[in-house]
Tab-separated table of C-alpha atoms and ligand atoms in Angstrom:
chain	number	residue	atom	x	y	z
A	1	MET	CA	-12.596	19.106	-2.199
A	2	THR	CA	-9.915	18.276	0.394
A	3	GLU	CA	-6.419	18.857	-0.915
A	4	SER	CA	-4.021	16.045	-1.768
A	5	LEU	CA	-1.447	15.013	0.783
A	6	ILE	CA	0.509	12.894	-1.660
A	7	GLU	CA	0.379	12.775	-5.418
A	8	ILE	CA	2.301	10.508	-7.764
A	9	GLN	CA	2.548	10.893	-11.501
A	10	ASP	CA	3.592	8.172	-13.941
A	11	LEU	CA	5.801	6.471	-11.341
A	12	LYS	CA	8.010	3.669	-12.648
A	13	LYS	CA	10.513	1.238	-11.207
A	14	HIS	CA	12.425	-0.892	-13.667
A	15	PHE	CA	14.995	-3.146	-11.987
A	16	PRO	CA	17.874	-4.102	-14.301
A	17	LEU	CA	18.315	-7.795	-15.074
A	18	THR	CA	21.966	-8.758	-15.452
A	19	GLY	CA	23.437	-11.804	-17.126
A	20	GLY	CA	26.485	-13.269	-18.877
A	21	VAL	CA	30.091	-13.296	-17.728
A	22	PHE	CA	30.372	-9.510	-17.618
A	23	GLY	CA	27.118	-8.989	-15.743
A	24	LYS	CA	25.681	-6.800	-18.502
A	25	THR	CA	22.110	-5.525	-18.308
A	26	VAL	CA	20.105	-7.945	-20.430
A	27	GLY	CA	16.633	-6.656	-19.626
A	28	HIS	CA	14.449	-5.020	-16.996
A	29	VAL	CA	11.872	-6.175	-14.507
A	30	LYS	CA	9.098	-3.610	-14.835
A	31	ALA	CA	7.957	-3.849	-11.214
A	32	VAL	CA	6.012	-0.580	-11.497
A	33	ASP	CA	5.306	0.734	-14.959
A	34	GLY	CA	3.578	4.098	-14.888
A	35	VAL	CA	1.269	4.502	-11.875
A	36	SER	CA	-0.526	7.779	-11.075
A	37	PHE	CA	-2.804	8.609	-8.166
A	38	SER	CA	-3.282	11.086	-5.356
A	39	VAL	CA	-4.405	10.624	-1.775
A	40	ARG	CA	-6.408	13.318	-0.028
A	41	LYS	CA	-5.740	14.395	3.543
A	42	GLY	CA	-7.530	12.115	5.994
A	43	GLU	CA	-8.357	9.570	3.307
A	44	THR	CA	-7.523	5.856	3.168
A	45	LEU	CA	-6.506	4.542	-0.211
A	46	GLY	CA	-6.388	0.757	-0.458
A	47	ILE	CA	-4.040	-0.729	-3.055
A	48	VAL	CA	-4.748	-4.326	-3.956
A	49	GLY	CA	-3.267	-6.936	-6.265
A	50	GLU	CA	-1.604	-10.341	-6.427
A	51	SER	CA	1.995	-10.725	-5.287
A	52	GLY	CA	4.358	-9.298	-7.900
A	53	CYS	CA	1.877	-6.634	-9.079
A	54	GLY	CA	4.109	-3.815	-7.816
A	55	LYS	CA	1.981	-2.615	-4.916
A	56	SER	CA	4.715	-2.932	-2.262
A	57	THR	CA	7.345	-1.414	-4.565
A	58	THR	CA	4.970	1.519	-5.123
A	59	GLY	CA	4.541	1.951	-1.349
A	60	ARG	CA	8.289	1.911	-0.763
A	61	MET	CA	8.922	4.365	-3.595
A	62	LEU	CA	6.590	6.884	-1.956
A	63	LEU	CA	8.989	6.981	1.002
A	64	ARG	CA	11.963	6.730	-1.385
A	65	LEU	CA	13.061	3.520	0.358
A	66	ILE	CA	13.277	2.369	-3.270
A	67	GLU	CA	14.309	5.054	-5.760
A	68	PRO	CA	11.914	5.532	-8.696
A	69	SER	CA	13.256	5.062	-12.236
A	70	GLU	CA	10.870	7.705	-13.606
A	71	GLY	CA	7.920	9.812	-12.580
A	72	SER	CA	7.281	12.247	-9.754
A	73	ILE	CA	6.151	12.218	-6.127
A	74	LYS	CA	4.671	15.293	-4.468
A	75	PHE	CA	4.069	15.506	-0.732
A	76	GLU	CA	2.017	18.469	0.502
A	77	GLY	CA	2.459	20.032	-2.926
A	78	LYS	CA	6.257	19.810	-2.831
A	79	ASP	CA	8.135	17.647	-5.323
A	80	ILE	CA	10.176	15.180	-3.265
A	81	THR	CA	11.288	12.924	-6.134
A	82	ASN	CA	14.840	14.255	-6.071
A	83	LEU	CA	15.063	15.428	-2.482
A	84	SER	CA	18.531	14.770	-0.965
A	85	LYS	CA	18.924	11.764	1.346
A	86	LYS	CA	19.330	14.127	4.315
A	87	ASP	CA	16.160	16.084	3.546
A	88	MET	CA	14.292	12.859	2.845
A	89	ARG	CA	15.319	11.443	6.224
A	90	ALA	CA	13.930	14.558	7.900
A	91	LEU	CA	10.689	14.264	5.908
A	92	ARG	CA	10.169	10.666	7.069
A	93	ARG	CA	9.033	12.134	10.359
A	94	ASP	CA	5.807	12.892	8.475
A	95	MET	CA	5.685	9.660	6.439
A	96	GLN	CA	5.979	6.327	8.176
A	97	MET	CA	5.575	2.698	7.231
A	98	VAL	CA	3.962	-0.283	8.964
A	99	PHE	CA	5.324	-3.578	7.680
A	100	GLN	CA	3.706	-6.943	7.103
A	101	ASP	CA	5.930	-8.973	9.368
A	102	PRO	CA	6.273	-7.153	12.689
A	103	PHE	CA	8.733	-9.739	13.978
A	104	ALA	CA	11.170	-9.161	11.119
A	105	SER	CA	10.851	-5.381	11.369
A	106	LEU	CA	11.452	-5.154	15.156
A	107	ASN	CA	15.020	-5.537	16.433
A	108	PRO	CA	14.905	-8.715	18.579
A	109	ARG	CA	17.744	-7.506	20.828
A	110	HIS	CA	16.041	-4.247	21.787
A	111	THR	CA	13.356	-3.728	24.386
A	112	VAL	CA	10.064	-2.264	23.238
A	113	GLU	CA	11.044	0.959	24.976
A	114	LYS	CA	14.227	1.221	22.941
A	115	ILE	CA	12.408	0.324	19.699
A	116	LEU	CA	9.792	3.028	20.226
A	117	GLU	CA	12.282	5.614	21.449
A	118	GLU	CA	14.548	5.250	18.421
A	119	PRO	CA	12.490	7.326	15.925
A	120	LEU	CA	12.360	10.144	18.496
A	121	ILE	CA	16.155	10.073	18.869
A	122	VAL	CA	16.643	10.002	15.075
A	123	HIS	CA	14.448	13.080	14.660
A	124	GLY	CA	15.773	14.861	17.775
A	125	ILE	CA	12.439	14.920	19.579
A	126	GLY	CA	12.406	15.507	23.362
A	127	ASN	CA	14.913	14.732	26.116
A	128	ALA	CA	15.370	11.263	27.660
A	129	ALA	CA	12.617	11.695	30.266
A	130	GLU	CA	10.136	13.109	27.734
A	131	ARG	CA	10.894	10.301	25.293
A	132	LYS	CA	10.267	7.634	27.933
A	133	GLN	CA	6.985	9.312	28.799
A	134	LYS	CA	5.951	9.375	25.122
A	135	VAL	CA	6.767	5.656	24.810
A	136	LYS	CA	4.539	4.855	27.783
A	137	GLU	CA	1.690	6.951	26.400
A	138	MET	CA	1.952	5.387	22.937
A	139	LEU	CA	1.886	1.858	24.337
A	140	GLU	CA	-1.400	2.705	26.042
A	141	VAL	CA	-2.752	4.308	22.844
A	142	VAL	CA	-2.214	1.084	20.847
A	143	GLY	CA	-3.830	-1.025	23.562
A	144	LEU	CA	-0.703	-2.358	25.306
A	145	SER	CA	0.120	-1.614	28.909
A	146	SER	CA	3.120	0.641	29.554
A	147	TYR	CA	4.218	-2.165	31.836
A	148	TYR	CA	5.410	-3.991	28.662
A	149	ALA	CA	8.077	-1.370	27.862
A	150	LYS	CA	10.953	-3.462	29.225
A	151	ARG	CA	10.001	-6.607	27.311
A	152	TYR	CA	11.492	-7.920	24.061
A	153	PRO	CA	9.594	-8.553	20.781
A	154	HIS	CA	9.682	-12.374	21.173
A	155	GLN	CA	7.672	-12.065	24.384
A	156	PHE	CA	4.612	-10.846	22.475
A	157	SER	CA	1.985	-12.491	20.286
A	158	GLY	CA	1.740	-11.652	16.562
A	159	GLY	CA	-1.103	-9.201	17.115
A	160	GLN	CA	0.732	-7.479	19.966
A	161	ARG	CA	3.874	-7.213	17.864
A	162	GLN	CA	1.903	-5.515	15.110
A	163	ARG	CA	0.582	-3.071	17.711
A	164	ILE	CA	4.218	-2.318	18.585
A	165	GLY	CA	4.975	-1.826	14.865
A	166	ILE	CA	2.068	0.614	14.634
A	167	ALA	CA	3.176	2.402	17.815
A	168	ARG	CA	6.677	2.804	16.388
A	169	ALA	CA	5.269	4.311	13.189
A	170	LEU	CA	3.192	6.786	15.212
A	171	MET	CA	5.949	7.965	17.561
A	172	THR	CA	6.912	10.933	15.367
A	173	ARG	CA	3.236	11.877	14.854
A	174	PRO	CA	3.347	11.395	11.066
A	175	LYS	CA	0.745	12.660	8.591
A	176	LEU	CA	0.924	9.656	6.265
A	177	ILE	CA	1.135	5.969	7.120
A	178	ILE	CA	1.878	3.427	4.416
A	179	ALA	CA	0.748	0.069	5.760
A	180	ASP	CA	2.129	-2.801	3.680
A	181	GLU	CA	-0.056	-5.862	4.272
A	182	PRO	CA	-0.231	-5.035	8.004
A	183	VAL	CA	-2.640	-7.842	8.890
A	184	SER	CA	-1.732	-10.562	6.350
A	185	ALA	CA	0.502	-12.445	8.795
A	186	LEU	CA	-2.115	-12.416	11.579
A	187	ASP	CA	-4.884	-14.855	12.496
A	188	VAL	CA	-8.264	-13.842	11.080
A	189	SER	CA	-9.615	-13.245	14.585
A	190	ILE	CA	-6.786	-10.786	15.315
A	191	GLN	CA	-6.975	-9.065	11.913
A	192	SER	CA	-10.190	-7.203	12.682
A	193	GLN	CA	-8.822	-5.988	16.035
A	194	VAL	CA	-5.784	-4.480	14.311
A	195	LEU	CA	-7.962	-2.992	11.529
A	196	ASN	CA	-10.241	-1.408	14.145
A	197	LEU	CA	-7.216	-0.033	15.956
A	198	LEU	CA	-5.934	1.527	12.717
A	199	GLU	CA	-9.335	3.139	12.151
A	200	ASP	CA	-9.446	4.550	15.683
A	201	LEU	CA	-5.915	5.901	15.370
A	202	GLN	CA	-6.767	7.554	12.060
A	203	LYS	CA	-9.432	9.636	13.770
A	204	GLU	CA	-7.367	10.332	16.853
A	205	PHE	CA	-4.202	11.403	15.015
A	206	ASP	CA	-5.750	12.807	11.836
A	207	LEU	CA	-3.877	10.297	9.686
A	208	THR	CA	-3.892	9.589	5.978
A	209	TYR	CA	-3.401	5.920	5.059
A	210	ILE	CA	-2.215	3.996	2.056
A	211	PHE	CA	-3.214	0.459	2.852
A	212	ILE	CA	-1.614	-2.262	0.730
A	213	ALA	CA	-3.163	-5.738	0.646
A	214	HIS	CA	-3.499	-8.761	-1.646
A	215	ASP	CA	-7.125	-9.307	-0.696
A	216	LEU	CA	-10.026	-7.027	-1.609
A	217	GLY	CA	-11.942	-8.349	1.411
A	218	VAL	CA	-9.408	-6.911	3.864
A	219	VAL	CA	-9.343	-3.356	2.487
A	220	ARG	CA	-13.089	-2.981	1.933
A	221	HIS	CA	-13.952	-1.894	5.436
A	222	ILE	CA	-11.093	0.508	5.943
A	223	SER	CA	-10.711	2.175	2.498
A	224	ASP	CA	-12.443	5.273	1.109
A	225	ARG	CA	-11.081	4.481	-2.334
A	226	VAL	CA	-9.445	1.369	-3.719
A	227	GLY	CA	-6.929	0.938	-6.529
A	228	VAL	CA	-6.365	-2.471	-8.139
A	229	MET	CA	-2.930	-3.138	-9.608
A	230	TYR	CA	-1.941	-5.727	-12.160
A	231	LEU	CA	1.609	-6.273	-13.441
A	232	GLY	CA	2.965	-2.891	-12.416
A	233	ARG	CA	-0.006	-0.797	-13.528
A	234	MET	CA	-3.234	0.469	-12.073
A	235	ALA	CA	-6.137	-1.465	-13.626
A	236	GLU	CA	-8.963	0.295	-11.789
A	237	LEU	CA	-9.377	3.007	-9.148
A	238	SER	CA	-12.608	4.163	-7.618
A	239	ASP	CA	-14.593	4.969	-4.491
A	240	SER	CA	-14.690	1.853	-2.413
A	241	ASP	CA	-18.501	1.426	-2.576
A	242	LYS	CA	-18.602	1.751	-6.359
A	243	LEU	CA	-15.737	-0.651	-6.844
A	244	TYR	CA	-17.350	-3.357	-4.754
A	245	GLU	CA	-20.851	-2.830	-6.153
A	246	LYS	CA	-19.970	-2.374	-9.792
A	247	PRO	CA	-16.400	-3.348	-10.637
A	248	LEU	CA	-15.574	-2.443	-14.239
A	249	HIS	CA	-12.260	-4.127	-14.936
A	250	PRO	CA	-12.441	-7.892	-15.621
A	251	TYR	CA	-9.503	-8.424	-13.243
A	252	THR	CA	-11.289	-6.650	-10.387
A	253	GLN	CA	-14.424	-8.653	-11.180
A	254	ALA	CA	-12.414	-11.887	-10.867
A	255	LEU	CA	-10.743	-10.800	-7.612
A	256	LEU	CA	-14.085	-9.768	-6.123
A	257	SER	CA	-15.777	-13.007	-7.131
A	258	ALA	CA	-13.340	-14.816	-4.815
A	259	VAL	CA	-14.195	-12.668	-1.764
A	260	PRO	CA	-16.607	-14.572	0.536
A	261	ILE	CA	-20.005	-12.934	1.145
A	262	PRO	CA	-21.403	-13.210	4.674
A	263	ASP	CA	-25.015	-13.519	3.370
A	264	PRO	CA	-25.792	-17.251	2.697
A	265	ASP	CA	-28.760	-16.331	0.398
A	266	PHE	CA	-26.549	-14.342	-1.901
A	267	LYS	CA	-24.710	-16.457	-4.462
A	268	ARG	CA	-21.965	-15.078	-6.649
A	269	GLU	CA	-20.309	-16.974	-9.422
A	270	THR	CA	-16.561	-17.378	-8.910
A	271	ILE	CA	-14.558	-16.269	-11.931
A	272	LEU	CA	-11.530	-18.509	-12.276
A	273	LEU	CA	-8.636	-16.861	-14.054
A	274	GLN	CA	-6.624	-18.940	-16.483
A	275	GLY	CA	-2.875	-19.316	-15.916
A	276	ASP	CA	-0.483	-17.519	-13.608
A	277	ILE	CA	0.429	-13.884	-13.445
A	278	PRO	CA	3.042	-13.336	-16.221
A	279	SER	CA	6.596	-12.297	-15.363
A	280	PRO	CA	7.100	-8.521	-15.026
A	281	SER	CA	10.422	-9.026	-16.884
A	282	ASN	CA	8.452	-10.047	-19.948
A	283	PRO	CA	4.924	-8.629	-19.646
A	284	PRO	CA	2.421	-9.386	-22.429
A	285	LYS	CA	2.068	-6.730	-25.140
A	286	GLY	CA	-1.064	-4.612	-25.287
A	287	CYS	CA	-3.213	-5.075	-22.204
A	288	ALA	CA	-1.019	-6.957	-19.715
A	289	PHE	CA	-4.103	-8.853	-18.541
A	290	HIS	CA	-5.084	-10.187	-21.990
A	291	THR	CA	-3.497	-13.623	-21.428
A	292	ARG	CA	-5.946	-14.284	-18.577
A	293	CYS	CA	-8.934	-12.098	-19.389
A	294	PRO	CA	-12.256	-13.823	-20.141
A	295	HIS	CA	-13.270	-10.818	-22.347
A	296	SER	CA	-10.029	-10.468	-24.299
A	297	MET	CA	-10.456	-9.039	-27.814
A	298	GLU	CA	-8.076	-8.732	-30.762
A	299	VAL	CA	-7.264	-5.095	-29.903
A	300	CYS	CA	-6.207	-6.128	-26.383
A	301	LYS	CA	-3.248	-8.101	-27.737
A	302	SER	CA	-1.506	-5.130	-29.296
A	303	ILE	CA	-2.762	-1.878	-27.794
A	304	THR	CA	-2.344	-0.848	-24.165
A	305	PRO	CA	-5.607	0.568	-22.828
A	306	VAL	CA	-5.439	4.090	-21.392
A	307	PHE	CA	-6.216	4.504	-17.692
A	308	GLN	CA	-9.169	6.864	-17.983
A	309	GLU	CA	-12.285	8.048	-16.174
A	310	ALA	CA	-15.165	5.786	-17.259
A	311	GLU	CA	-17.618	7.281	-14.756
A	312	PRO	CA	-17.129	10.270	-12.434
A	313	GLY	CA	-14.292	9.359	-10.080
A	314	HIS	CA	-14.105	5.810	-11.459
A	315	TYR	CA	-10.982	5.102	-13.492
A	316	VAL	CA	-10.273	1.964	-15.491
A	317	ALA	CA	-7.720	0.740	-18.024
A	318	CYS	CA	-9.730	-1.537	-20.316
A	319	HIS	CA	-10.793	-1.420	-23.988
A	320	LEU	CA	-14.324	-2.416	-23.004
A	321	TYR	CA	-14.707	1.193	-21.781
A	322	SER	CA	-12.583	3.026	-24.368
A	323	GLU	CA	-14.750	5.525	-26.217
A	324	ASP	CA	-12.239	6.901	-28.654
A	325	SER	CA	-9.054	5.976	-30.362
A	326	SER	CA	-6.791	7.777	-27.896
A	327	MET	CA	-5.214	4.488	-26.947
A	328	THR	CA	-1.492	4.471	-26.504
A	329	ASN	CA	0.640	1.842	-28.111
A	330	LYS	CA	3.280	1.337	-25.419
B	401	SF4	FE1	-9.651	-7.754	-20.913
B	401	SF4	FE2	-9.115	-6.391	-23.105
B	401	SF4	FE3	-10.073	-5.133	-20.981
B	401	SF4	FE4	-7.578	-6.067	-20.992
B	401	SF4	S1	-8.394	-4.456	-22.306
B	401	SF4	S2	-9.044	-6.242	-19.362
B	401	SF4	S3	-7.831	-7.949	-22.149
B	401	SF4	S4	-11.119	-6.691	-22.211
């Protein structure tokens, strides 16, 4: 089996909630509450869930753009959870992020050339002439002419701006790209072009991807495995094909039922979930999904299901698949 590039164990992020005159901590928002997974070299792991499920916080914690409250992160076998800021900055050469809104993440006052050159300057790569050459080459790689180097972000379309965002992430030739909803802000017609580009670049640059999205339809094509998050925890994680053909967790089943199927002869019943996603500052006891789950049982209200392997390589946190009493009461 290919070795892991990144591995996280029981990762948590609890943001303090302050209140009162003295600004005391009155509670915590459990944005991420104990997530574990690993990503193999060359693999694409999709992470999916509704907004507020903790997927973006998880992505940012991997790069330590947000500091974890608990848990560990290993990159190439090395524990980077407590790496100094200086060492972490150096490591970001290998780990880059592509953001959802390319316009917000590109400095509007800088030319594309300056935007793409910056990561090379930060990491001390090449002299001025070499850097300019690399910028030109990368623009061509992402499907933009090098002629655009002197233009500003506002002179591009949304799809072109995302290509610039991708080019910027690739400038240091990273090993891992964390793409946080990279196509959500784009027109549907442009989305597939950007997804195809990401796939081509993965092969060309031997990249490993963590691809964060709120829609199972978007990650299906690009992901080898998919993890589904709900209220700060992983509900299900499996090979992409298995997850789409035979989802085990009731939440995944509901999400999948809303994904349109291109075959008009194939009808699938849409599962409508009751209510809204609860607040992560006050998550329901037991299984966090029990307030909305169509299969909720008595046990679900008090006991948190363990995230365990229900079938080879297929993990799920749900009492419907618990075989023993090794359930934790968290
Ligand atoms: Fe539904 Fe219970 Fe499974 Fe949670 S543990 S998903 S409430 S059946």
